[in-house]
XYZ file of C-alpha atoms in Angstrom:
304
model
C -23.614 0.163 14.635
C -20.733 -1.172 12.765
C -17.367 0.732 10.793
C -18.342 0.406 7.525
C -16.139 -0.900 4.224
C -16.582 -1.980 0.941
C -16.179 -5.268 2.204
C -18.687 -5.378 4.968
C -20.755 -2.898 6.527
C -21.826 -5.096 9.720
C -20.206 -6.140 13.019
C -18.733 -9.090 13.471
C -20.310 -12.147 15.785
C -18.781 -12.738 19.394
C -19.361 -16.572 20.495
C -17.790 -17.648 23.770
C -17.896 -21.102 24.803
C -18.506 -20.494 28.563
C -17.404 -24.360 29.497
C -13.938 -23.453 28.036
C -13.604 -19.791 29.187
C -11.391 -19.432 32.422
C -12.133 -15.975 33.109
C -8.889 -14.803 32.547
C -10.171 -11.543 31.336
C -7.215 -11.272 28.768
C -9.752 -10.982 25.853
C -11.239 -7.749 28.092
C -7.690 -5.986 27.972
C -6.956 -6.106 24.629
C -10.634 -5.299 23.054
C -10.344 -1.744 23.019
C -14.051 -1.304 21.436
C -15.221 -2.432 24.881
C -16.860 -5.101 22.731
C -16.001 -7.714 26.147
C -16.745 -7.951 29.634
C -16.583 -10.334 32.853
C -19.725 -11.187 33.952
C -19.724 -13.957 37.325
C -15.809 -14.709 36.636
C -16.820 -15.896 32.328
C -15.886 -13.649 29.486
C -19.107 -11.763 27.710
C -20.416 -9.509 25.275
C -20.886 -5.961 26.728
C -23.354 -4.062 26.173
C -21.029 -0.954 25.973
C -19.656 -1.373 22.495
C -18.420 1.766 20.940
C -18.776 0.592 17.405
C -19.455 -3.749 17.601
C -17.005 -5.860 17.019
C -14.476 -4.905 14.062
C -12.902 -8.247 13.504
C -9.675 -7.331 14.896
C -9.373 -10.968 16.090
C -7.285 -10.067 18.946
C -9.475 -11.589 21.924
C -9.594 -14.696 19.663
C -5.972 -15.197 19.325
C -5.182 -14.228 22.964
C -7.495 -16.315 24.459
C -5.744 -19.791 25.930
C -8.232 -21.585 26.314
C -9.672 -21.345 22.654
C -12.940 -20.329 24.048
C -13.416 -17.205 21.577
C -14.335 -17.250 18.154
C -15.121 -14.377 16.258
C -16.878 -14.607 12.615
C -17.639 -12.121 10.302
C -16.546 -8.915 8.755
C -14.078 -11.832 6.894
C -13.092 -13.292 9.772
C -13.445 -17.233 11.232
C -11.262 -18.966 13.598
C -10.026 -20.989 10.247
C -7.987 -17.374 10.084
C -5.993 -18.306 13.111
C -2.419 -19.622 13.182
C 0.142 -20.080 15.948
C 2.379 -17.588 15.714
C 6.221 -18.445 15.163
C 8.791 -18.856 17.790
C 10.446 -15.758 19.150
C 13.702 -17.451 18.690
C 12.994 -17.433 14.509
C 12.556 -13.630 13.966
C 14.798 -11.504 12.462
C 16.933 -9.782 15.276
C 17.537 -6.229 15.303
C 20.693 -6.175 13.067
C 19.569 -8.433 10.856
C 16.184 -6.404 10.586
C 18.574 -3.440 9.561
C 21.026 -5.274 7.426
C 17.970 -5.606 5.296
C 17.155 -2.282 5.340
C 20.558 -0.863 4.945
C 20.596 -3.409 2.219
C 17.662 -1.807 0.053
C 18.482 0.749 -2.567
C 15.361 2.076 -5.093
C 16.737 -0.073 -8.496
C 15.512 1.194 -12.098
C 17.660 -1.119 -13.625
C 16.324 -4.521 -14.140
C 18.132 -8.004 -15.839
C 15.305 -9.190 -18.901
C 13.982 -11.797 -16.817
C 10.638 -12.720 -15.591
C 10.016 -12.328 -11.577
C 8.409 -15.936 -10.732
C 5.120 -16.721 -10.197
C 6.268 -18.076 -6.355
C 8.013 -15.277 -5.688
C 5.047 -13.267 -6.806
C 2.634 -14.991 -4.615
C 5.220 -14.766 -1.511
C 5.934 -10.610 -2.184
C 1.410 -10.109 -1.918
C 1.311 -13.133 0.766
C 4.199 -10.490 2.873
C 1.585 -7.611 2.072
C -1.594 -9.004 3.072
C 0.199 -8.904 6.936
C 0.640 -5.590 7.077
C -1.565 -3.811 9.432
C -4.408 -1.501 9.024
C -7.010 0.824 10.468
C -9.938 -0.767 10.630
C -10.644 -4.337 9.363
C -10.906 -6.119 7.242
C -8.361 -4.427 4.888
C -9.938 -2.159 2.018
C -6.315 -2.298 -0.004
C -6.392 -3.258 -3.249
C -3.941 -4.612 -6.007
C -3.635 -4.569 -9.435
C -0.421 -6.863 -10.516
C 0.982 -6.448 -13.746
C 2.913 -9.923 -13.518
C 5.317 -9.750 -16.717
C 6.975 -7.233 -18.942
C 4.811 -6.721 -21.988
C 1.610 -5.839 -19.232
C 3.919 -3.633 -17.409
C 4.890 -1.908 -20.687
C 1.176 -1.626 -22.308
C 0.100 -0.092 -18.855
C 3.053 2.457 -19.015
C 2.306 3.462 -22.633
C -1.472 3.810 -21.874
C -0.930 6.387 -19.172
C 1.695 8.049 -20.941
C -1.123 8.598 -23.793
C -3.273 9.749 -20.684
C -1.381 12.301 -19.555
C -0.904 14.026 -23.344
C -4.589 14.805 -22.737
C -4.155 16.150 -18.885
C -1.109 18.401 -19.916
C -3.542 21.642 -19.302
C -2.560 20.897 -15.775
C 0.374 21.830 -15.743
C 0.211 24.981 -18.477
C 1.599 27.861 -17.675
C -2.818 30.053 -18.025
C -4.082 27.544 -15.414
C -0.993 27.619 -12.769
C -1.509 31.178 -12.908
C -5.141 30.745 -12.493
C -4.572 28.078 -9.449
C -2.054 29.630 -7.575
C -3.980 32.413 -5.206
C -5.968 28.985 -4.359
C -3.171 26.455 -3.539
C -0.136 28.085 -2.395
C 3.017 28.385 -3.266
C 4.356 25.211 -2.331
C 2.233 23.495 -4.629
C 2.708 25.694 -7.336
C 6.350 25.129 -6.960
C 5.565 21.725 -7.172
C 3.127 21.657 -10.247
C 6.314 23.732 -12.059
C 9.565 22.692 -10.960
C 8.821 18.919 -10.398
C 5.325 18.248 -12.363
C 5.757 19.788 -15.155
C 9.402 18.429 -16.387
C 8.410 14.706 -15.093
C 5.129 14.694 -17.465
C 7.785 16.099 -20.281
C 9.992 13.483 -19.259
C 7.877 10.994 -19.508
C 6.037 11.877 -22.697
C 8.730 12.561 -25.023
C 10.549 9.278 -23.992
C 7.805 6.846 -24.157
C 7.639 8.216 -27.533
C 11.032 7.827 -28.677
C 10.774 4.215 -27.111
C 12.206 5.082 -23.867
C 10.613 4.010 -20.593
C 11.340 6.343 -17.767
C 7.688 5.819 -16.057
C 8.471 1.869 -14.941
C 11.545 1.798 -16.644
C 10.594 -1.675 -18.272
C 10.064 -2.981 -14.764
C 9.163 -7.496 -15.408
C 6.869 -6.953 -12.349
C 4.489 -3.674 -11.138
C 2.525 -3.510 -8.418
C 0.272 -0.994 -7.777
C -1.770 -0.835 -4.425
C -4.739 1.333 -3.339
C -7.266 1.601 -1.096
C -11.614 2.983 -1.145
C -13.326 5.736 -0.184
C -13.711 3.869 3.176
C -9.413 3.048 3.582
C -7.243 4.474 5.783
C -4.770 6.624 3.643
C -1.822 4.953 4.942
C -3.143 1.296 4.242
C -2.424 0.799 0.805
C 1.273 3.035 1.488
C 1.901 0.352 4.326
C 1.184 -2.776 2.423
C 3.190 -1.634 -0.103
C 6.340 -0.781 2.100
C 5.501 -4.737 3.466
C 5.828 -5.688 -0.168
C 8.936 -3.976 -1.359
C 10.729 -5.192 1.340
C 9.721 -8.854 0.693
C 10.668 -8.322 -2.809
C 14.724 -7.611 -1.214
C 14.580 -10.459 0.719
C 13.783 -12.478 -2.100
C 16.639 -10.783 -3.908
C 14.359 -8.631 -6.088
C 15.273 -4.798 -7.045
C 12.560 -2.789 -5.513
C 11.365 0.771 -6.337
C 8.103 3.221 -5.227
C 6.840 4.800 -7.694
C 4.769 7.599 -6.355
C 3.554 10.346 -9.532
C 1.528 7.631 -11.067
C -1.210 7.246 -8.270
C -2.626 11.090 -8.404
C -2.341 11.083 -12.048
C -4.355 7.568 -12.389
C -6.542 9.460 -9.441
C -7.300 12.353 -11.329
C -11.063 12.713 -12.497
C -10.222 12.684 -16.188
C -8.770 9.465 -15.388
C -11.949 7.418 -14.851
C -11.908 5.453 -18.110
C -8.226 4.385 -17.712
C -9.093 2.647 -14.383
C -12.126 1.046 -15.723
C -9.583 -0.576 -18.844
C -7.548 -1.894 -15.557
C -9.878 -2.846 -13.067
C -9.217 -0.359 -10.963
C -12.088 -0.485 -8.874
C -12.050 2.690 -6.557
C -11.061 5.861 -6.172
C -8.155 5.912 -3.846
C -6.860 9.364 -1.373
C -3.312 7.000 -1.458
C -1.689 4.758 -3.143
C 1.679 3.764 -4.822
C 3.189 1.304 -7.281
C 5.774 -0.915 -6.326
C 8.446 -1.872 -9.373
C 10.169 -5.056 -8.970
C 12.778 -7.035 -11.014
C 16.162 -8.559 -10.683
C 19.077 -5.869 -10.680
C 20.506 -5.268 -13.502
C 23.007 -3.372 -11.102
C 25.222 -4.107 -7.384
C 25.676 -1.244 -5.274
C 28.508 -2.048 -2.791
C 27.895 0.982 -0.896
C 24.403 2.811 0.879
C 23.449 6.263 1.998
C 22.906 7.330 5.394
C 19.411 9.443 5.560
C 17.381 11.143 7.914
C 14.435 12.884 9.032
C 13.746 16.942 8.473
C 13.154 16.926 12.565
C 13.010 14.989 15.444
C 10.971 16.473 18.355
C 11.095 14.875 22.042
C 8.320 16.561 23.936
């Protein structure tokens, strides 16, 4: 039995070099598919597995004594690194300075976003975690101004033929089936922002990546978690403001992109599966300075 993804669809291999292994049973505590055991004082594969071993990789890089190595599911001990000192991480403050720090920019300088600072923003997103490994999110990068601008004006040209969705005969039609909230949605917020972004496109105005040098947009499989691909991305954006990049989520693109009328639009992009989440990521150097932020919070907070 293994968790399948589009990646892999069999367990990963458990070898334990019993010379090295001290019996610490560390590797046991933190495998929490019951994939190890201690058998006579020396770590071993159980025979209780829930689903074999997922690649996680945590017994591996627990271990002290190196005796572990896990390979598979993309995996090998090649993977490993040691992890840096607890004395170079960002503290709390700082951790929020960058936060506090971040404001959603639409307002970018004409300059291209660097191929190193590309490769650091998707190196930042590949640590993100995930629910089941190895990760199932995928990217498509549209790495300078003129792609970013040829993808916009392509889905603006898909969404003149989905308008129907949002007319007023099939909102009537759909509304005993989804509710009100989303019908409130499809009018009030929907409907204006496909409008929006129609009519401007076509009088040369872009208010879909608003002419963004650098989009990302991440997405998962039919096998992701839904919150991989959102996670990744949050990794990503906030790379892209410690590298002093503008960062924005752009979130009405995904379900449009998503949408089964869309299939030929993803095929012209590479877009390899169809996705329950996913989100594009603008990036570019601000155009603007904000000197002040926002205080926000949550619609509840329940301590039970």
């Amino acid at each position: 039995m293994a968790i399948p993804t589009t990646r892999t669809k069999v367990k990963a291999d458990i070898s334990i070099d019993k010379d090295k292994c001290t019996g610490c049973g560390l590797c046991v505590s933190v495998c929490k598919d019951f994939s190890l055991t201690i058998i006579e004082n020396k770590a071993s594969a159980s025979a209780d597995s829930v689903f074999g071993c997922i690649g996680c990789g945590h017994c591996m890089a627990i271990c002290p004594s190196g005796a572990i190595e896990i390979h598979g599911r993309e995996l090998s001990p090649s993977d490993l690194f040691v992890l840096p000192a607890k004395e170079s991480i960002a503290d709390y403050d700082s951790l929020m300075n960058l936060y506090n720090r971040r404001r959603s920019v639409r307002e970018f300088n004409d300059k291209p976003v660097e191929k190193e600072l590309i490769d650091k923003i998707i190196h930042a997103a590949m640590s993100a975690p995930m629910g089941i490994p190895p990760s199932d999110v995928n990217l498509l990068v549209l790495d300078n101004k003129q792609k970013v601008l040829r993808f916009t004006e392509d889905f603006c040209k898909l969404l003149e033929g989905m308008q129907w969705l949002v007319s007023n005969w099939f909102m009537t039609i759909m509304r005993p089936f989804w509710g009100k909230e989303r019908d409130e949605f499809f009018r009030n917020f929907l409907r204006p922002l496909i409008k929006k972004y129609i009519g401007n496109m076509k009088n040369g105005v872009n208010y879909v990546t608003y002419d963004a040098p650098l989009a990302i947009y991440f997405y998962g499989s039919p096998y992701a978690d839904p919150a991989d691909p959102l996670i990744a991305a949050t990794y990503a954006m906030l790379a892209g403001e410690s590298l002093g990049l503008g960062t924005c989520f752009l979130g009405a693109i995904h379900p449009m992109i998503q949408n089964s009328g869309a299939k030929n639009f993803r095929k012209a992009y590479g877009i390899r599966y169809p996705s329950k989440e996913g989100i594009i990521v603008i990036f570019g150097y601000p155009s603007v300075k904000y000197s002040k932020g926002i205080n926000r919070n949550f619609a509840s907070i329940t301590f039970n």
